PDB file of N, CA and C in Angstrom:
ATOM      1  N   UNK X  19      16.809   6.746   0.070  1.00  0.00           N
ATOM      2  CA  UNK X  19      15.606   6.555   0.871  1.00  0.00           C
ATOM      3  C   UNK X  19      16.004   5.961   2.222  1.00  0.00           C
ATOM      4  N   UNK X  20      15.620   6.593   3.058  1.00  0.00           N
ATOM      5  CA  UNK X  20      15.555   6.239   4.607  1.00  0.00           C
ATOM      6  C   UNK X  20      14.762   4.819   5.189  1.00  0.00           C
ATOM      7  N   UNK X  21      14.898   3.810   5.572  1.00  0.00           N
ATOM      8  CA  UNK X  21      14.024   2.373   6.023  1.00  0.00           C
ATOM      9  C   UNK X  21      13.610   3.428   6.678  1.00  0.00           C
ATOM     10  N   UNK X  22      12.401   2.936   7.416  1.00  0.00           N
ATOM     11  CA  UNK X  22      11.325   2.820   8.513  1.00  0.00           C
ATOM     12  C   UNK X  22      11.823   2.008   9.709  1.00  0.00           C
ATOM     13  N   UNK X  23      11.595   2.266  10.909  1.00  0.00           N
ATOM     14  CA  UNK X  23      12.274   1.409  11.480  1.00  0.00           C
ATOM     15  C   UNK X  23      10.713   0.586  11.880  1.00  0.00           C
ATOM     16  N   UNK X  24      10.702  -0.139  12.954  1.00  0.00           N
ATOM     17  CA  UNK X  24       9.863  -1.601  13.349  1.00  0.00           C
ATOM     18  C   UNK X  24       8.632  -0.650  13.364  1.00  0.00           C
ATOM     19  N   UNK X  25       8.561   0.128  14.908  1.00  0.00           N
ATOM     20  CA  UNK X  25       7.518   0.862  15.017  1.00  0.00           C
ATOM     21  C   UNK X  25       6.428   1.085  13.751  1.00  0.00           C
ATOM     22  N   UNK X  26       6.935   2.287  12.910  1.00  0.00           N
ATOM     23  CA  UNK X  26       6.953   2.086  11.934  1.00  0.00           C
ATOM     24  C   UNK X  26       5.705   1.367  11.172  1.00  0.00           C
ATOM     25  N   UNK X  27       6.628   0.168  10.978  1.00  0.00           N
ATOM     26  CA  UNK X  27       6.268  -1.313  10.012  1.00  0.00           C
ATOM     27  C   UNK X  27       4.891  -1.387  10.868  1.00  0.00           C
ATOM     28  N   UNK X  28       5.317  -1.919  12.143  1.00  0.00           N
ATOM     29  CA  UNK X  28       4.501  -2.314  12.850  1.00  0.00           C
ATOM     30  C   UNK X  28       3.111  -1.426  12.633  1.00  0.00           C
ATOM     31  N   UNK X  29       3.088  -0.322  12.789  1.00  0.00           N
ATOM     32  CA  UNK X  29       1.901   0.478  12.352  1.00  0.00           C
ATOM     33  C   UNK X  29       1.194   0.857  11.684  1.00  0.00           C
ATOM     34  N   UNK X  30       2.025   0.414  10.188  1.00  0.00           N
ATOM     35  CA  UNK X  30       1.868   0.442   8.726  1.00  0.00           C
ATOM     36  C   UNK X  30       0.655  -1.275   8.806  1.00  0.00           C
ATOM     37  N   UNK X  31       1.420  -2.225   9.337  1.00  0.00           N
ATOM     38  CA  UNK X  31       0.803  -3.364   9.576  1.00  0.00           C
ATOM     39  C   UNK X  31      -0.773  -3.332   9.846  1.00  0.00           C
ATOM     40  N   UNK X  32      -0.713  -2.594  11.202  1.00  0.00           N
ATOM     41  CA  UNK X  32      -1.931  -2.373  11.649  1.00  0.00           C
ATOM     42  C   UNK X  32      -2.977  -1.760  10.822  1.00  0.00           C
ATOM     43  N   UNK X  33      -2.910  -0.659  10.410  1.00  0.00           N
ATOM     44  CA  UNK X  33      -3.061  -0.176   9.544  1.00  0.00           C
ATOM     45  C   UNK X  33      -3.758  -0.540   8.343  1.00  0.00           C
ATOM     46  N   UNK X  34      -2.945  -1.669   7.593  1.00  0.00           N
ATOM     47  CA  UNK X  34      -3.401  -2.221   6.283  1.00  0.00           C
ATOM     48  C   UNK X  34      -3.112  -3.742   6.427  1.00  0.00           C
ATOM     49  N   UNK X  35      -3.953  -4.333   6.975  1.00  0.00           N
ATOM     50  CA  UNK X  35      -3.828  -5.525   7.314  1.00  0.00           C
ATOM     51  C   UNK X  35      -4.407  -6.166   6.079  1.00  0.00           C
ATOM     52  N   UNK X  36      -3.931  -7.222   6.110  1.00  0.00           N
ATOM     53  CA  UNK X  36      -4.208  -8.226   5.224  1.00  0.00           C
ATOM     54  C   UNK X  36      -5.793  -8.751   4.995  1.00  0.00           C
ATOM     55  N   UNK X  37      -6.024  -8.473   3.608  1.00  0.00           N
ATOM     56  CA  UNK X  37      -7.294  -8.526   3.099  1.00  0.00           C
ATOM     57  C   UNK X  37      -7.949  -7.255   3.088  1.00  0.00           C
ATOM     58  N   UNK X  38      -7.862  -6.090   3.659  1.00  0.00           N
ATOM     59  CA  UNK X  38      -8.512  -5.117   3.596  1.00  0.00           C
ATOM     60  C   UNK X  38      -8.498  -4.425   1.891  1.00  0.00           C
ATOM     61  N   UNK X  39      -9.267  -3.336   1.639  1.00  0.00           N
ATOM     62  CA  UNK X  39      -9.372  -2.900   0.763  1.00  0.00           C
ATOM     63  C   UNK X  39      -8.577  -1.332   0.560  1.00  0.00           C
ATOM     64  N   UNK X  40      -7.821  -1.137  -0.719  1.00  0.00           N
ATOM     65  CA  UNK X  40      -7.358   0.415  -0.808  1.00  0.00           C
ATOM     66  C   UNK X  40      -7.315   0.730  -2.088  1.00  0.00           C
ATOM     67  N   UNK X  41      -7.685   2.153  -2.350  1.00  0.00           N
ATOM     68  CA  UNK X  41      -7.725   2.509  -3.562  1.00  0.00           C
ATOM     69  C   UNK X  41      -6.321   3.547  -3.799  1.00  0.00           C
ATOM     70  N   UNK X  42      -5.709   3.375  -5.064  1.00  0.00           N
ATOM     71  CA  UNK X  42      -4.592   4.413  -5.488  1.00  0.00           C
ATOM     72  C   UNK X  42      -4.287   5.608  -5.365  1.00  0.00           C
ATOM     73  N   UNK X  43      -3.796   6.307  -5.000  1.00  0.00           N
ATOM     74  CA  UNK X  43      -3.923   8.003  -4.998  1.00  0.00           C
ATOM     75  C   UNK X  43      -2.606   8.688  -6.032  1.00  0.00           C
ATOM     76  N   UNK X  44      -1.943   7.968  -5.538  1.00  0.00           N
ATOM     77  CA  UNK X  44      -0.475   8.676  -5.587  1.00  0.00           C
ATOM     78  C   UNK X  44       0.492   7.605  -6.082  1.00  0.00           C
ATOM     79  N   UNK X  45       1.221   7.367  -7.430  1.00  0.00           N
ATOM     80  CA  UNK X  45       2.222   6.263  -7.751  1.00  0.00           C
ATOM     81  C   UNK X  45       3.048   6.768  -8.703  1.00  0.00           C
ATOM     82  N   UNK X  46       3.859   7.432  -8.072  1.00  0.00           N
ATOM     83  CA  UNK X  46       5.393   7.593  -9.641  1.00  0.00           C
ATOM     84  C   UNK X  46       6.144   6.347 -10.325  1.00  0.00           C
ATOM     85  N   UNK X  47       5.466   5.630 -11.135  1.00  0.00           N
ATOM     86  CA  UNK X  47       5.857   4.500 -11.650  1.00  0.00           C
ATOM     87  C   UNK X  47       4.969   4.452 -13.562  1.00  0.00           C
ATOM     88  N   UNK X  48       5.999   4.342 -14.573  1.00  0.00           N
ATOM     89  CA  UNK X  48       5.145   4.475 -15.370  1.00  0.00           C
ATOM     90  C   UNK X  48       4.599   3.316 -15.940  1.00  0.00           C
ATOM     91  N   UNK X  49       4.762   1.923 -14.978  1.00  0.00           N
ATOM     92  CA  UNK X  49       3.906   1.103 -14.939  1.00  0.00           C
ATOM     93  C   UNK X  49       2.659   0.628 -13.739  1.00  0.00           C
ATOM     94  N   UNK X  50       2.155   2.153 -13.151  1.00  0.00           N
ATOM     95  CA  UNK X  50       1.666   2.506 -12.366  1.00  0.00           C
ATOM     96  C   UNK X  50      -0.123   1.682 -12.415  1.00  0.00           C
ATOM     97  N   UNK X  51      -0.476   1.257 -11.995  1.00  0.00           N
ATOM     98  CA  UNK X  51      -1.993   0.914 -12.392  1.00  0.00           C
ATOM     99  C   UNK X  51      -2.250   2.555 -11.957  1.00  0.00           C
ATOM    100  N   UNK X  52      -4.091   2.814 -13.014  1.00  0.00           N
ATOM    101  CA  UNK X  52      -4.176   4.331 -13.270  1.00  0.00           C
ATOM    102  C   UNK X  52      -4.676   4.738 -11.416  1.00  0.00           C
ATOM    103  N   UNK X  53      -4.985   6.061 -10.813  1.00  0.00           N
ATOM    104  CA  UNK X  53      -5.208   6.511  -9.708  1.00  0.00           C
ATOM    105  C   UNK X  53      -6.704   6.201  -9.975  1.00  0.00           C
ATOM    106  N   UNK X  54      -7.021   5.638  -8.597  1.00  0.00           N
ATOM    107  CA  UNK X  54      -8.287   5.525  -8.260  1.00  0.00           C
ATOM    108  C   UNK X  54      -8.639   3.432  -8.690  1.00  0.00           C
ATOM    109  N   UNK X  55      -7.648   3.320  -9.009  1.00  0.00           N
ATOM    110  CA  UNK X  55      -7.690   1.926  -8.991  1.00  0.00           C
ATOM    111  C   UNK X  55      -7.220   0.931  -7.683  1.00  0.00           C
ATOM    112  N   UNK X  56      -8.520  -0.064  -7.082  1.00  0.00           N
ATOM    113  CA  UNK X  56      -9.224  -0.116  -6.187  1.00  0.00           C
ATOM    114  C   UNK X  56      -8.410  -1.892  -6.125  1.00  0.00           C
ATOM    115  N   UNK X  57      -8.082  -2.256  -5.219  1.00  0.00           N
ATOM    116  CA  UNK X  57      -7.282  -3.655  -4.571  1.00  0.00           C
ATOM    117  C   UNK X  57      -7.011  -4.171  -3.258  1.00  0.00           C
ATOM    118  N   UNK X  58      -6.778  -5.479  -3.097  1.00  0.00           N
ATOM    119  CA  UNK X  58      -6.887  -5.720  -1.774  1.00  0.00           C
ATOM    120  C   UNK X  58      -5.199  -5.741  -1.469  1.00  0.00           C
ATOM    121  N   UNK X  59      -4.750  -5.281   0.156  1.00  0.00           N
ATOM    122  CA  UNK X  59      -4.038  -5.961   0.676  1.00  0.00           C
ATOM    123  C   UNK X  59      -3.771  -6.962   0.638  1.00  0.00           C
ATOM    124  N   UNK X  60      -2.039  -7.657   0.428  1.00  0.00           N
ATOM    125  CA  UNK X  60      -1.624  -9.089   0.640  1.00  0.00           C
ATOM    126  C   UNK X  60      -0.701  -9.236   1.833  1.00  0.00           C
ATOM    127  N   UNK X  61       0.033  -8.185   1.841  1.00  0.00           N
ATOM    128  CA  UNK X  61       0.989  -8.046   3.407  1.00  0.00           C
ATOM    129  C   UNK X  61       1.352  -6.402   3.456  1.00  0.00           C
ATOM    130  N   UNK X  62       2.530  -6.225   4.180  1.00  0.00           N
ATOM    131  CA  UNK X  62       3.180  -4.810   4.273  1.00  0.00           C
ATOM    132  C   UNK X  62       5.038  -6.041   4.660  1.00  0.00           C
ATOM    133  N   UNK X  63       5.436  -5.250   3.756  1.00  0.00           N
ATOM    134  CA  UNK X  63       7.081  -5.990   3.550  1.00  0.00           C
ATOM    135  C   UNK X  63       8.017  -5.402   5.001  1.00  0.00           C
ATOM    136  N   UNK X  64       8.896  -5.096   4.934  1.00  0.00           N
ATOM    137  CA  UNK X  64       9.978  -4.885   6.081  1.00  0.00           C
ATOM    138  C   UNK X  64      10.561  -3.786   6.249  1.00  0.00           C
ATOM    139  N   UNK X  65      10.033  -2.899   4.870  1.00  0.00           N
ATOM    140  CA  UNK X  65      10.122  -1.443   4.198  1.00  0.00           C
ATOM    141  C   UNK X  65       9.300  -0.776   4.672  1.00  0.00           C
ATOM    142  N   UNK X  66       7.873  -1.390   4.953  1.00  0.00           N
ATOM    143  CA  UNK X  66       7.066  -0.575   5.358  1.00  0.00           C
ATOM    144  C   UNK X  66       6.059  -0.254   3.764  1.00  0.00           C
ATOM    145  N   UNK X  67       6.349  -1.005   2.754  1.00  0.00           N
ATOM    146  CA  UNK X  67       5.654  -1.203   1.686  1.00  0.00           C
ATOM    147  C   UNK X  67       4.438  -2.044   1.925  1.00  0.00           C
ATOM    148  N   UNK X  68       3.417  -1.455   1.207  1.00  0.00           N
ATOM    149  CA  UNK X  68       2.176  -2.297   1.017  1.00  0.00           C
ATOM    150  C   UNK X  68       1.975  -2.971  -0.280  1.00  0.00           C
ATOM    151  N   UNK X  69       1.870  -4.587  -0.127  1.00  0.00           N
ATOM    152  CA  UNK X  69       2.046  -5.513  -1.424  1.00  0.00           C
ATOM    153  C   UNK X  69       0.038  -5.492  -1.457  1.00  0.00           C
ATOM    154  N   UNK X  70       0.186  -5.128  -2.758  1.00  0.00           N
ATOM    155  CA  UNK X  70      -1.571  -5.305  -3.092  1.00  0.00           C
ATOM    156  C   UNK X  70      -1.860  -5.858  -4.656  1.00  0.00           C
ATOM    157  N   UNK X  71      -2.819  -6.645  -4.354  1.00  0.00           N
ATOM    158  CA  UNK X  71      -3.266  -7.212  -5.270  1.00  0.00           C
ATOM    159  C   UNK X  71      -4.003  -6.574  -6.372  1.00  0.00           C
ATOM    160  N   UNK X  72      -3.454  -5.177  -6.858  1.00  0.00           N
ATOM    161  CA  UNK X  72      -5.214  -4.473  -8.025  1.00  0.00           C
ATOM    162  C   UNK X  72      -5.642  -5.006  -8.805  1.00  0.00           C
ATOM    163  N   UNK X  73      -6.884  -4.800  -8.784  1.00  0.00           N
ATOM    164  CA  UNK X  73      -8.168  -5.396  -9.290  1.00  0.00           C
ATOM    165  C   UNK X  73      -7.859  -5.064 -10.844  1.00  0.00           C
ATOM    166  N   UNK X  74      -7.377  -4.427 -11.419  1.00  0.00           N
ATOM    167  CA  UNK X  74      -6.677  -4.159 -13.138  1.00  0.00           C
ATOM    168  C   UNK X  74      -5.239  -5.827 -13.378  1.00  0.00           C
ATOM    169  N   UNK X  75      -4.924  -6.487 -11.984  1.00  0.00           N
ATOM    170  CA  UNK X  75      -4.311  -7.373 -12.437  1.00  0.00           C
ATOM    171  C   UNK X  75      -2.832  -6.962 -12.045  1.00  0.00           C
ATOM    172  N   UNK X  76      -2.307  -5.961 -11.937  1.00  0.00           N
ATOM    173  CA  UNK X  76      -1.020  -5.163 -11.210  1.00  0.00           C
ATOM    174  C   UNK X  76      -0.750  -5.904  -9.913  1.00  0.00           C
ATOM    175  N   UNK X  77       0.446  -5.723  -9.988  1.00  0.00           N
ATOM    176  CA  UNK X  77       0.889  -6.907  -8.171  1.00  0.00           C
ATOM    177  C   UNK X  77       1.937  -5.442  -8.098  1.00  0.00           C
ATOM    178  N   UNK X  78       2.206  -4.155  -8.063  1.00  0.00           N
ATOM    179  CA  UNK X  78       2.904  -3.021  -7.452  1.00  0.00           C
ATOM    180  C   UNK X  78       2.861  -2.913  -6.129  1.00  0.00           C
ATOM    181  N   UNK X  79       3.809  -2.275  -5.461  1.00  0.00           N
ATOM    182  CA  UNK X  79       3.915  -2.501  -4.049  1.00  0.00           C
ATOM    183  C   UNK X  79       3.428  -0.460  -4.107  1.00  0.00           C
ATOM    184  N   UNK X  80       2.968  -0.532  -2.882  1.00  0.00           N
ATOM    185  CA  UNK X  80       2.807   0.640  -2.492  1.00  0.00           C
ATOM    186  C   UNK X  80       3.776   1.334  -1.391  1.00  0.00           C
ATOM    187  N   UNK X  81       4.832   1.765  -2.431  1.00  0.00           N
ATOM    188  CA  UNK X  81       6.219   2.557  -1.439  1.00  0.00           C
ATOM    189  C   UNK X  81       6.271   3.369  -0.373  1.00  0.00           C
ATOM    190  N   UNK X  82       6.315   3.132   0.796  1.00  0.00           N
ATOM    191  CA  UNK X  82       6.339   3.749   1.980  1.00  0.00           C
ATOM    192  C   UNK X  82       7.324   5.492   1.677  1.00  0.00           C
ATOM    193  N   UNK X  83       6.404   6.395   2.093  1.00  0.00           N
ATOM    194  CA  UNK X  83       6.934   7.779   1.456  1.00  0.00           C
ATOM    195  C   UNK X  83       7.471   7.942   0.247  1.00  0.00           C
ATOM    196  N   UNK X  84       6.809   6.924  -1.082  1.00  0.00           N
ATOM    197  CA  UNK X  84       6.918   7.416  -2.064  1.00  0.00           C
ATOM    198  C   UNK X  84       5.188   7.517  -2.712  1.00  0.00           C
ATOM    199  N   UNK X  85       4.613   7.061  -2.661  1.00  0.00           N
ATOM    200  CA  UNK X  85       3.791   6.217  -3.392  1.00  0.00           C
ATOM    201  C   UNK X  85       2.681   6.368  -2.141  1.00  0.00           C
ATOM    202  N   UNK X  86       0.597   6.775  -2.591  1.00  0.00           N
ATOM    203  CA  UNK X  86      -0.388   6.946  -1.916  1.00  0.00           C
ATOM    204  C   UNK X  86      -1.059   6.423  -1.682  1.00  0.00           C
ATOM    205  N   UNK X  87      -2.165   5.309  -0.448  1.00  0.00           N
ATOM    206  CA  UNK X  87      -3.380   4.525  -0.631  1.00  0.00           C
ATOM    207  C   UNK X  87      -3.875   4.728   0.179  1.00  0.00           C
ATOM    208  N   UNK X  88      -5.062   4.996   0.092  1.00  0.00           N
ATOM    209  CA  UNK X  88      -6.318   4.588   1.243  1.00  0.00           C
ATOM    210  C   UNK X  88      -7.038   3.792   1.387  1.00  0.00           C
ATOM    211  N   UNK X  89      -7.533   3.415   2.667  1.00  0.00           N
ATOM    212  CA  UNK X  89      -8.375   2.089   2.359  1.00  0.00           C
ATOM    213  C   UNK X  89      -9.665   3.058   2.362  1.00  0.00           C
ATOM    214  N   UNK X  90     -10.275   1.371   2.006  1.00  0.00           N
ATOM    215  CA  UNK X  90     -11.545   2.195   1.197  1.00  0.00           C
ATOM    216  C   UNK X  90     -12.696   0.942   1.426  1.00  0.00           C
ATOM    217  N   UNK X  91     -12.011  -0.409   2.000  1.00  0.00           N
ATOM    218  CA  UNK X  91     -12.974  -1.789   2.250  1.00  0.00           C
ATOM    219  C   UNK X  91     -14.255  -1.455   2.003  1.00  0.00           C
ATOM    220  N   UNK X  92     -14.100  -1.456   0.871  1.00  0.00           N
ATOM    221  CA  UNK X  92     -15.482  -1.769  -0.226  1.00  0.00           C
ATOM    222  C   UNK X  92     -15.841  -3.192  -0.828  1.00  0.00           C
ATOM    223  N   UNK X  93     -17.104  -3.048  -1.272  1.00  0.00           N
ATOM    224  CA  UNK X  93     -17.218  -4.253  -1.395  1.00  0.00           C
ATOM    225  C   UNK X  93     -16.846  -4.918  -2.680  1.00  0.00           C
ATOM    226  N   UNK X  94     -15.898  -4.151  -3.154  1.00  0.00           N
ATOM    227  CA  UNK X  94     -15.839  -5.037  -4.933  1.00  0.00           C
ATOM    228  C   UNK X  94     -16.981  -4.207  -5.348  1.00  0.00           C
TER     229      UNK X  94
END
């Protein structure tokens, strides 16, 4: 896997800022919380990963070109 360079990060940042809301799409992990499961942003790492909190209790990072989310800032 290729890093991301700053840009990048930086935009990923913007992007999914801290506290916002995103729901699952896409996770090859077979300790995956299921798709369509709905969590907040806690940061975006140095990878360009998004650390989220899901609402099922999962702390999975969301892998920059591996792994899918959208936000979705809903209200709970």
């Amino acid at each position: 896997m290729r890093f991301p360079n700053k840009e990048i990060v930086e935009r990923i940042r913007r992007q999914f800022p801290v506290g916002c809301r995103v729901e699952l799409l896409r996770m090859d992990d077979v300790q995956a919380p299921p798709i369509g499961t709905k969590g907040t942003v806690t940061g975006v790492d140095d990878t360009a990963s998004i650390m989220v909190s899901w609402d099922n209790g999962s702390g999975l990072n969301v892998v920059y070109g591996e792994d899918l989310c959208q936000r979705c800032d809903d209200d709970r």
